[in-house]
Amino acid sequence: MRKNILRLFLFPLAVLSVTILFLPSNAYAYIDPGAGSTLFQLIIGAVLGAGWGLRVLIQKLLQKKNDRKKDK
Amino acid sequence: MTEKKINKPHPGSFRDPAGRVFIDANGKLSRVIYETGKDDYEFLMRSGLYSRLVEEGLLIPHQEARERPESAHKIIFPSEVDFISYPSEWCFSQLKDAALIQLKILELALQYKMILKDGSAYNMQFYKGHPVLIDTLSFTAYTGPIWNGYLQFCRHFLAPLCLMSLIDPRLGLLHHVFPDGIPLDLARNQLSFRGLLHPGIATHIVLHSLFKRQNGCFNKQHRKKPDNLFAIIDDLKRTLTGLNLLLKESDWSDYEATETEYRNAKSGIIREILAMAKPTGVWDLGANIGSMSRIVGDVPVLAIDSDHSCVEKNYRLTRENKEKNILPLVIDLFALNEGGGWQGNERLSLFARGPVDTVLALALIHHLVFMNNLPLEMIRDFFAGVCEKLVIEFVPPDDPLAEKMSAGRTVILNSYNERNFEKIFSNRFRLILKRKIPRSNRAVYFFQKI
């Protein structure tokens, strides 16, 4: 429940605060498919990548802890 | 090695400079790979990615031609898909499955240091009952750090799925109006407050839609590891997995639960006729949830209905039963997508994707006549244009459902009767068999085109 609330509110807020400097005054039509929303993807990739990396690290630590318990 | 002269490419195949599609006089499809696509193609084949994707049923397999083409690198012959279909014809679950498969392919490609050039729903087709990538030339070496197809993926898959799940599944038809996917600002406006309730939608649709147009591709290499891209893919997968469609009962999706005695009797007659007809392919028009499609046997069956709930139920059944030969599609015979794209050549009309050996038109004719004022002659000519054998159920005007539909339509009722039906259809079809359905006043006809 707490995790969902965090994800629901804090995550978009984090992305918004990082990207606020890049927001245009008008929202134009899109880039051609080949160009790929470059800037947005770089920013979102960095934010999501950090979260993903943290999740992977936590999973590895928990796995090590479980392995140690099994050895005992 | 002899060199093969290349004929003209298909007019609808021009977007990828790495190769083009050709269809010969016998309808056989091939792809010519030009020198510009040579390195990526050879990398795909040598790296082991092609074998892995084909083994897992994710990419359409192909054979290479022995002859070397003139002024090109290679010719390949992809395995043929029974029926080409388009995203506007897919129900919610079909589009969602295609999206998740494309992300799975993207993840696997990155493991082999390749990436998809785009994120197009038109690169997916239903092959043996499940979505596969058909664009073998869609792979390129990964040089980092981004995926050029990310925006296209959001427009082609995520935006329509959000609209279908959170507002109305019929909004999937917008794919026909926007061939390059739903614009994200349109999706954002339609979703309104709903877009902010889901973190994934808030990110990939709402926030994404606020960014300014950028021109050109990103060519600068920042780093080679795709960790951030894996994180984006993971988030897209979670977002898609969280989108669901509650099956609401429509006027027709519960229809087959009624009148089981009539249905059982009709099934027996259809089995008898199919044993005589021995179809090599079937279009089941007005298929509902596919009960009759399922007694056809092991030949390709296209199960068409205009009701999204029926097609959604039918597709979920094919998935549950692991049926490889039935393809349910949302198609309204009165709103056919006639061609599409540049000069109308990029997408095929229903007629261009036929004809088929046998059509089942069961409990359909009264809809065509009473809901759409279609004369019997035009119905006959339509069927004659799409099939060799026709299995059609005549619903007489005193049938309870026909009576409801025909209320007040006295002019049409004057010409709509069994005798007139038989006379009109005999101009283009020869009657092989007629069977009255017990416990009803309906009859099933088996016709052969003259």
JSON list of N, CA and C in Angstrom, two decimals, chain B residues 201-248:
[
{"chain": "B", "resi": 201, "resn": "ILE", "atom": "N", "xyz": [1.03, 5.45, -17.03]},
{"chain": "B", "resi": 201, "resn": "ILE", "atom": "CA", "xyz": [0.32, 6.26, -18.04]},
{"chain": "B", "resi": 201, "resn": "ILE", "atom": "C", "xyz": [0.72, 7.72, -17.86]},
{"chain": "B", "resi": 202, "resn": "ALA", "atom": "N", "xyz": [0.82, 8.16, -16.61]},
{"chain": "B", "resi": 202, "resn": "ALA", "atom": "CA", "xyz": [1.23, 9.55, -16.33]},
{"chain": "B", "resi": 202, "resn": "ALA", "atom": "C", "xyz": [2.59, 9.84, -16.95]},
{"chain": "B", "resi": 203, "resn": "THR", "atom": "N", "xyz": [3.47, 8.83, -16.92]},
{"chain": "B", "resi": 203, "resn": "THR", "atom": "CA", "xyz": [4.83, 9.01, -17.45]},
{"chain": "B", "resi": 203, "resn": "THR", "atom": "C", "xyz": [4.85, 8.94, -18.97]},
{"chain": "B", "resi": 204, "resn": "HIS", "atom": "N", "xyz": [4.44, 7.76, -19.50]},
{"chain": "B", "resi": 204, "resn": "HIS", "atom": "CA", "xyz": [4.65, 7.48, -20.94]},
{"chain": "B", "resi": 204, "resn": "HIS", "atom": "C", "xyz": [3.63, 8.15, -21.85]},
{"chain": "B", "resi": 205, "resn": "ILE", "atom": "N", "xyz": [2.50, 8.59, -21.30]},
{"chain": "B", "resi": 205, "resn": "ILE", "atom": "CA", "xyz": [1.52, 9.27, -22.15]},
{"chain": "B", "resi": 205, "resn": "ILE", "atom": "C", "xyz": [1.45, 10.76, -21.77]},
{"chain": "B", "resi": 206, "resn": "VAL", "atom": "N", "xyz": [1.08, 11.06, -20.52]},
{"chain": "B", "resi": 206, "resn": "VAL", "atom": "CA", "xyz": [0.80, 12.45, -20.14]},
{"chain": "B", "resi": 206, "resn": "VAL", "atom": "C", "xyz": [2.06, 13.30, -20.21]},
{"chain": "B", "resi": 207, "resn": "LEU", "atom": "N", "xyz": [3.10, 12.91, -19.44]},
{"chain": "B", "resi": 207, "resn": "LEU", "atom": "CA", "xyz": [4.34, 13.69, -19.44]},
{"chain": "B", "resi": 207, "resn": "LEU", "atom": "C", "xyz": [4.98, 13.69, -20.83]},
{"chain": "B", "resi": 208, "resn": "HIS", "atom": "N", "xyz": [4.99, 12.54, -21.44]},
{"chain": "B", "resi": 208, "resn": "HIS", "atom": "CA", "xyz": [5.59, 12.36, -22.77]},
{"chain": "B", "resi": 208, "resn": "HIS", "atom": "C", "xyz": [4.94, 13.32, -23.77]},
{"chain": "B", "resi": 209, "resn": "SER", "atom": "N", "xyz": [3.62, 13.53, -23.63]},
{"chain": "B", "resi": 209, "resn": "SER", "atom": "CA", "xyz": [2.88, 14.36, -24.60]},
{"chain": "B", "resi": 209, "resn": "SER", "atom": "C", "xyz": [3.23, 15.83, -24.47]},
{"chain": "B", "resi": 210, "resn": "LEU", "atom": "N", "xyz": [3.85, 16.22, -23.35]},
{"chain": "B", "resi": 210, "resn": "LEU", "atom": "CA", "xyz": [4.14, 17.65, -23.14]},
{"chain": "B", "resi": 210, "resn": "LEU", "atom": "C", "xyz": [5.44, 18.08, -23.79]},
{"chain": "B", "resi": 211, "resn": "PHE", "atom": "N", "xyz": [6.15, 17.14, -24.39]},
{"chain": "B", "resi": 211, "resn": "PHE", "atom": "CA", "xyz": [7.44, 17.49, -24.97]},
{"chain": "B", "resi": 211, "resn": "PHE", "atom": "C", "xyz": [7.32, 18.00, -26.39]},
{"chain": "B", "resi": 212, "resn": "LYS", "atom": "N", "xyz": [8.22, 18.93, -26.70]},
{"chain": "B", "resi": 212, "resn": "LYS", "atom": "CA", "xyz": [8.19, 19.64, -27.98]},
{"chain": "B", "resi": 212, "resn": "LYS", "atom": "C", "xyz": [8.68, 18.75, -29.09]},
{"chain": "B", "resi": 213, "resn": "ARG", "atom": "N", "xyz": [8.24, 19.02, -30.29]},
{"chain": "B", "resi": 213, "resn": "ARG", "atom": "CA", "xyz": [8.71, 18.31, -31.48]},
{"chain": "B", "resi": 213, "resn": "ARG", "atom": "C", "xyz": [10.23, 18.46, -31.61]},
{"chain": "B", "resi": 214, "resn": "GLN", "atom": "N", "xyz": [10.86, 17.35, -31.91]},
{"chain": "B", "resi": 214, "resn": "GLN", "atom": "CA", "xyz": [12.31, 17.40, -32.15]},
{"chain": "B", "resi": 214, "resn": "GLN", "atom": "C", "xyz": [12.56, 16.80, -33.51]},
{"chain": "B", "resi": 215, "resn": "ASN", "atom": "N", "xyz": [13.50, 17.35, -34.22]},
{"chain": "B", "resi": 215, "resn": "ASN", "atom": "CA", "xyz": [13.79, 16.85, -35.56]},
{"chain": "B", "resi": 215, "resn": "ASN", "atom": "C", "xyz": [15.08, 16.05, -35.56]},
{"chain": "B", "resi": 216, "resn": "GLY", "atom": "N", "xyz": [15.11, 15.04, -36.43]},
{"chain": "B", "resi": 216, "resn": "GLY", "atom": "CA", "xyz": [16.35, 14.29, -36.61]},
{"chain": "B", "resi": 216, "resn": "GLY", "atom": "C", "xyz": [16.52, 13.19, -35.60]},
{"chain": "B", "resi": 217, "resn": "CYS", "atom": "N", "xyz": [17.40, 12.29, -35.89]},
{"chain": "B", "resi": 217, "resn": "CYS", "atom": "CA", "xyz": [17.67, 11.16, -35.01]},
{"chain": "B", "resi": 217, "resn": "CYS", "atom": "C", "xyz": [18.79, 11.49, -34.05]},
{"chain": "B", "resi": 218, "resn": "PHE", "atom": "N", "xyz": [18.84, 10.77, -32.95]},
{"chain": "B", "resi": 218, "resn": "PHE", "atom": "CA", "xyz": [19.90, 10.97, -31.97]},
{"chain": "B", "resi": 218, "resn": "PHE", "atom": "C", "xyz": [21.05, 10.09, -32.37]},
{"chain": "B", "resi": 219, "resn": "ASN", "atom": "N", "xyz": [22.14, 10.67, -32.79]},
{"chain": "B", "resi": 219, "resn": "ASN", "atom": "CA", "xyz": [23.24, 9.86, -33.30]},
{"chain": "B", "resi": 219, "resn": "ASN", "atom": "C", "xyz": [24.43, 9.81, -32.37]},
{"chain": "B", "resi": 220, "resn": "LYS", "atom": "N", "xyz": [24.41, 10.61, -31.32]},
{"chain": "B", "resi": 220, "resn": "LYS", "atom": "CA", "xyz": [25.59, 10.68, -30.46]},
{"chain": "B", "resi": 220, "resn": "LYS", "atom": "C", "xyz": [25.62, 9.47, -29.54]},
{"chain": "B", "resi": 221, "resn": "GLN", "atom": "N", "xyz": [26.77, 8.83, -29.45]},
{"chain": "B", "resi": 221, "resn": "GLN", "atom": "CA", "xyz": [26.89, 7.69, -28.54]},
{"chain": "B", "resi": 221, "resn": "GLN", "atom": "C", "xyz": [27.24, 8.20, -27.16]},
{"chain": "B", "resi": 222, "resn": "HIS", "atom": "N", "xyz": [26.40, 7.89, -26.18]},
{"chain": "B", "resi": 222, "resn": "HIS", "atom": "CA", "xyz": [26.75, 8.27, -24.82]},
{"chain": "B", "resi": 222, "resn": "HIS", "atom": "C", "xyz": [27.35, 7.10, -24.09]},
{"chain": "B", "resi": 223, "resn": "ARG", "atom": "N", "xyz": [26.62, 6.05, -24.07]},
{"chain": "B", "resi": 223, "resn": "ARG", "atom": "CA", "xyz": [27.20, 4.84, -23.51]},
{"chain": "B", "resi": 223, "resn": "ARG", "atom": "C", "xyz": [26.56, 3.63, -24.15]},
{"chain": "B", "resi": 224, "resn": "LYS", "atom": "N", "xyz": [27.25, 2.50, -24.06]},
{"chain": "B", "resi": 224, "resn": "LYS", "atom": "CA", "xyz": [26.78, 1.34, -24.80]},
{"chain": "B", "resi": 224, "resn": "LYS", "atom": "C", "xyz": [25.83, 0.47, -23.99]},
{"chain": "B", "resi": 225, "resn": "LYS", "atom": "N", "xyz": [25.89, 0.55, -22.63]},
{"chain": "B", "resi": 225, "resn": "LYS", "atom": "CA", "xyz": [25.06, -0.38, -21.85]},
{"chain": "B", "resi": 225, "resn": "LYS", "atom": "C", "xyz": [23.60, 0.08, -21.87]},
{"chain": "B", "resi": 226, "resn": "PRO", "atom": "N", "xyz": [22.69, -0.82, -22.16]},
{"chain": "B", "resi": 226, "resn": "PRO", "atom": "CA", "xyz": [21.29, -0.42, -22.28]},
{"chain": "B", "resi": 226, "resn": "PRO", "atom": "C", "xyz": [20.51, -0.50, -20.97]},
{"chain": "B", "resi": 227, "resn": "ASP", "atom": "N", "xyz": [21.18, -0.31, -19.82]},
{"chain": "B", "resi": 227, "resn": "ASP", "atom": "CA", "xyz": [20.47, -0.49, -18.54]},
{"chain": "B", "resi": 227, "resn": "ASP", "atom": "C", "xyz": [19.25, 0.40, -18.42]},
{"chain": "B", "resi": 228, "resn": "ASN", "atom": "N", "xyz": [19.39, 1.68, -18.81]},
{"chain": "B", "resi": 228, "resn": "ASN", "atom": "CA", "xyz": [18.25, 2.59, -18.70]},
{"chain": "B", "resi": 228, "resn": "ASN", "atom": "C", "xyz": [17.13, 2.18, -19.64]},
{"chain": "B", "resi": 229, "resn": "LEU", "atom": "N", "xyz": [17.52, 1.64, -20.78]},
{"chain": "B", "resi": 229, "resn": "LEU", "atom": "CA", "xyz": [16.50, 1.19, -21.74]},
{"chain": "B", "resi": 229, "resn": "LEU", "atom": "C", "xyz": [15.76, -0.03, -21.18]},
{"chain": "B", "resi": 230, "resn": "PHE", "atom": "N", "xyz": [16.48, -0.93, -20.51]},
{"chain": "B", "resi": 230, "resn": "PHE", "atom": "CA", "xyz": [15.81, -2.07, -19.87]},
{"chain": "B", "resi": 230, "resn": "PHE", "atom": "C", "xyz": [14.82, -1.57, -18.82]},
{"chain": "B", "resi": 231, "resn": "ALA", "atom": "N", "xyz": [15.18, -0.49, -18.15]},
{"chain": "B", "resi": 231, "resn": "ALA", "atom": "CA", "xyz": [14.28, 0.06, -17.12]},
{"chain": "B", "resi": 231, "resn": "ALA", "atom": "C", "xyz": [13.02, 0.63, -17.76]},
{"chain": "B", "resi": 232, "resn": "ILE", "atom": "N", "xyz": [13.18, 1.30, -18.92]},
{"chain": "B", "resi": 232, "resn": "ILE", "atom": "CA", "xyz": [12.00, 1.83, -19.63]},
{"chain": "B", "resi": 232, "resn": "ILE", "atom": "C", "xyz": [11.12, 0.66, -20.09]},
{"chain": "B", "resi": 233, "resn": "ILE", "atom": "N", "xyz": [11.74, -0.36, -20.65]},
{"chain": "B", "resi": 233, "resn": "ILE", "atom": "CA", "xyz": [10.98, -1.52, -21.14]},
{"chain": "B", "resi": 233, "resn": "ILE", "atom": "C", "xyz": [10.24, -2.17, -19.98]},
{"chain": "B", "resi": 234, "resn": "ASP", "atom": "N", "xyz": [10.91, -2.31, -18.86]},
{"chain": "B", "resi": 234, "resn": "ASP", "atom": "CA", "xyz": [10.29, -2.93, -17.68]},
{"chain": "B", "resi": 234, "resn": "ASP", "atom": "C", "xyz": [9.08, -2.12, -17.24]},
{"chain": "B", "resi": 235, "resn": "ASP", "atom": "N", "xyz": [9.22, -0.79, -17.26]},
{"chain": "B", "resi": 235, "resn": "ASP", "atom": "CA", "xyz": [8.11, 0.07, -16.84]},
{"chain": "B", "resi": 235, "resn": "ASP", "atom": "C", "xyz": [6.95, -0.01, -17.83]},
{"chain": "B", "resi": 236, "resn": "LEU", "atom": "N", "xyz": [7.28, -0.08, -19.12]},
{"chain": "B", "resi": 236, "resn": "LEU", "atom": "CA", "xyz": [6.23, -0.23, -20.14]},
{"chain": "B", "resi": 236, "resn": "LEU", "atom": "C", "xyz": [5.49, -1.54, -19.94]},
{"chain": "B", "resi": 237, "resn": "LYS", "atom": "N", "xyz": [6.23, -2.61, -19.63]},
{"chain": "B", "resi": 237, "resn": "LYS", "atom": "CA", "xyz": [5.60, -3.92, -19.41]},
{"chain": "B", "resi": 237, "resn": "LYS", "atom": "C", "xyz": [4.66, -3.88, -18.22]},
{"chain": "B", "resi": 238, "resn": "ARG", "atom": "N", "xyz": [5.11, -3.24, -17.13]},
{"chain": "B", "resi": 238, "resn": "ARG", "atom": "CA", "xyz": [4.25, -3.16, -15.93]},
{"chain": "B", "resi": 238, "resn": "ARG", "atom": "C", "xyz": [2.98, -2.37, -16.24]},
{"chain": "B", "resi": 239, "resn": "THR", "atom": "N", "xyz": [3.16, -1.27, -17.00]},
{"chain": "B", "resi": 239, "resn": "THR", "atom": "CA", "xyz": [2.02, -0.42, -17.34]},
{"chain": "B", "resi": 239, "resn": "THR", "atom": "C", "xyz": [1.02, -1.22, -18.19]},
{"chain": "B", "resi": 240, "resn": "LEU", "atom": "N", "xyz": [1.53, -1.92, -19.19]},
{"chain": "B", "resi": 240, "resn": "LEU", "atom": "CA", "xyz": [0.65, -2.69, -20.08]},
{"chain": "B", "resi": 240, "resn": "LEU", "atom": "C", "xyz": [-0.05, -3.81, -19.32]},
{"chain": "B", "resi": 241, "resn": "THR", "atom": "N", "xyz": [0.70, -4.50, -18.46]},
{"chain": "B", "resi": 241, "resn": "THR", "atom": "CA", "xyz": [0.13, -5.61, -17.71]},
{"chain": "B", "resi": 241, "resn": "THR", "atom": "C", "xyz": [-1.00, -5.12, -16.80]},
{"chain": "B", "resi": 242, "resn": "GLY", "atom": "N", "xyz": [-0.87, -3.88, -16.33]},
{"chain": "B", "resi": 242, "resn": "GLY", "atom": "CA", "xyz": [-1.89, -3.33, -15.45]},
{"chain": "B", "resi": 242, "resn": "GLY", "atom": "C", "xyz": [-3.15, -2.86, -16.18]},
{"chain": "B", "resi": 243, "resn": "LEU", "atom": "N", "xyz": [-3.09, -2.82, -17.51]},
{"chain": "B", "resi": 243, "resn": "LEU", "atom": "CA", "xyz": [-4.29, -2.41, -18.27]},
{"chain": "B", "resi": 243, "resn": "LEU", "atom": "C", "xyz": [-5.13, -3.63, -18.56]},
{"chain": "B", "resi": 244, "resn": "ASN", "atom": "N", "xyz": [-6.38, -3.60, -18.15]},
{"chain": "B", "resi": 244, "resn": "ASN", "atom": "CA", "xyz": [-7.27, -4.74, -18.39]},
{"chain": "B", "resi": 244, "resn": "ASN", "atom": "C", "xyz": [-8.60, -4.27, -18.92]},
{"chain": "B", "resi": 245, "resn": "LEU", "atom": "N", "xyz": [-9.35, -5.21, -19.44]},
{"chain": "B", "resi": 245, "resn": "LEU", "atom": "CA", "xyz": [-10.66, -4.89, -19.98]},
{"chain": "B", "resi": 245, "resn": "LEU", "atom": "C", "xyz": [-11.68, -5.78, -19.30]},
{"chain": "B", "resi": 246, "resn": "LEU", "atom": "N", "xyz": [-12.62, -5.14, -18.59]},
{"chain": "B", "resi": 246, "resn": "LEU", "atom": "CA", "xyz": [-13.69, -5.92, -17.98]},
{"chain": "B", "resi": 246, "resn": "LEU", "atom": "C", "xyz": [-14.70, -6.22, -19.07]},
{"chain": "B", "resi": 247, "resn": "LEU", "atom": "N", "xyz": [-14.98, -7.49, -19.26]},
{"chain": "B", "resi": 247, "resn": "LEU", "atom": "CA", "xyz": [-15.91, -7.83, -20.34]},
{"chain": "B", "resi": 247, "resn": "LEU", "atom": "C", "xyz": [-17.33, -7.45, -19.96]},
{"chain": "B", "resi": 248, "resn": "LYS", "atom": "N", "xyz": [-17.85, -6.39, -20.63]},
{"chain": "B", "resi": 248, "resn": "LYS", "atom": "CA", "xyz": [-19.24, -6.03, -20.37]},
{"chain": "B", "resi": 248, "resn": "LYS", "atom": "C", "xyz": [-20.06, -6.80, -21.38]}
]
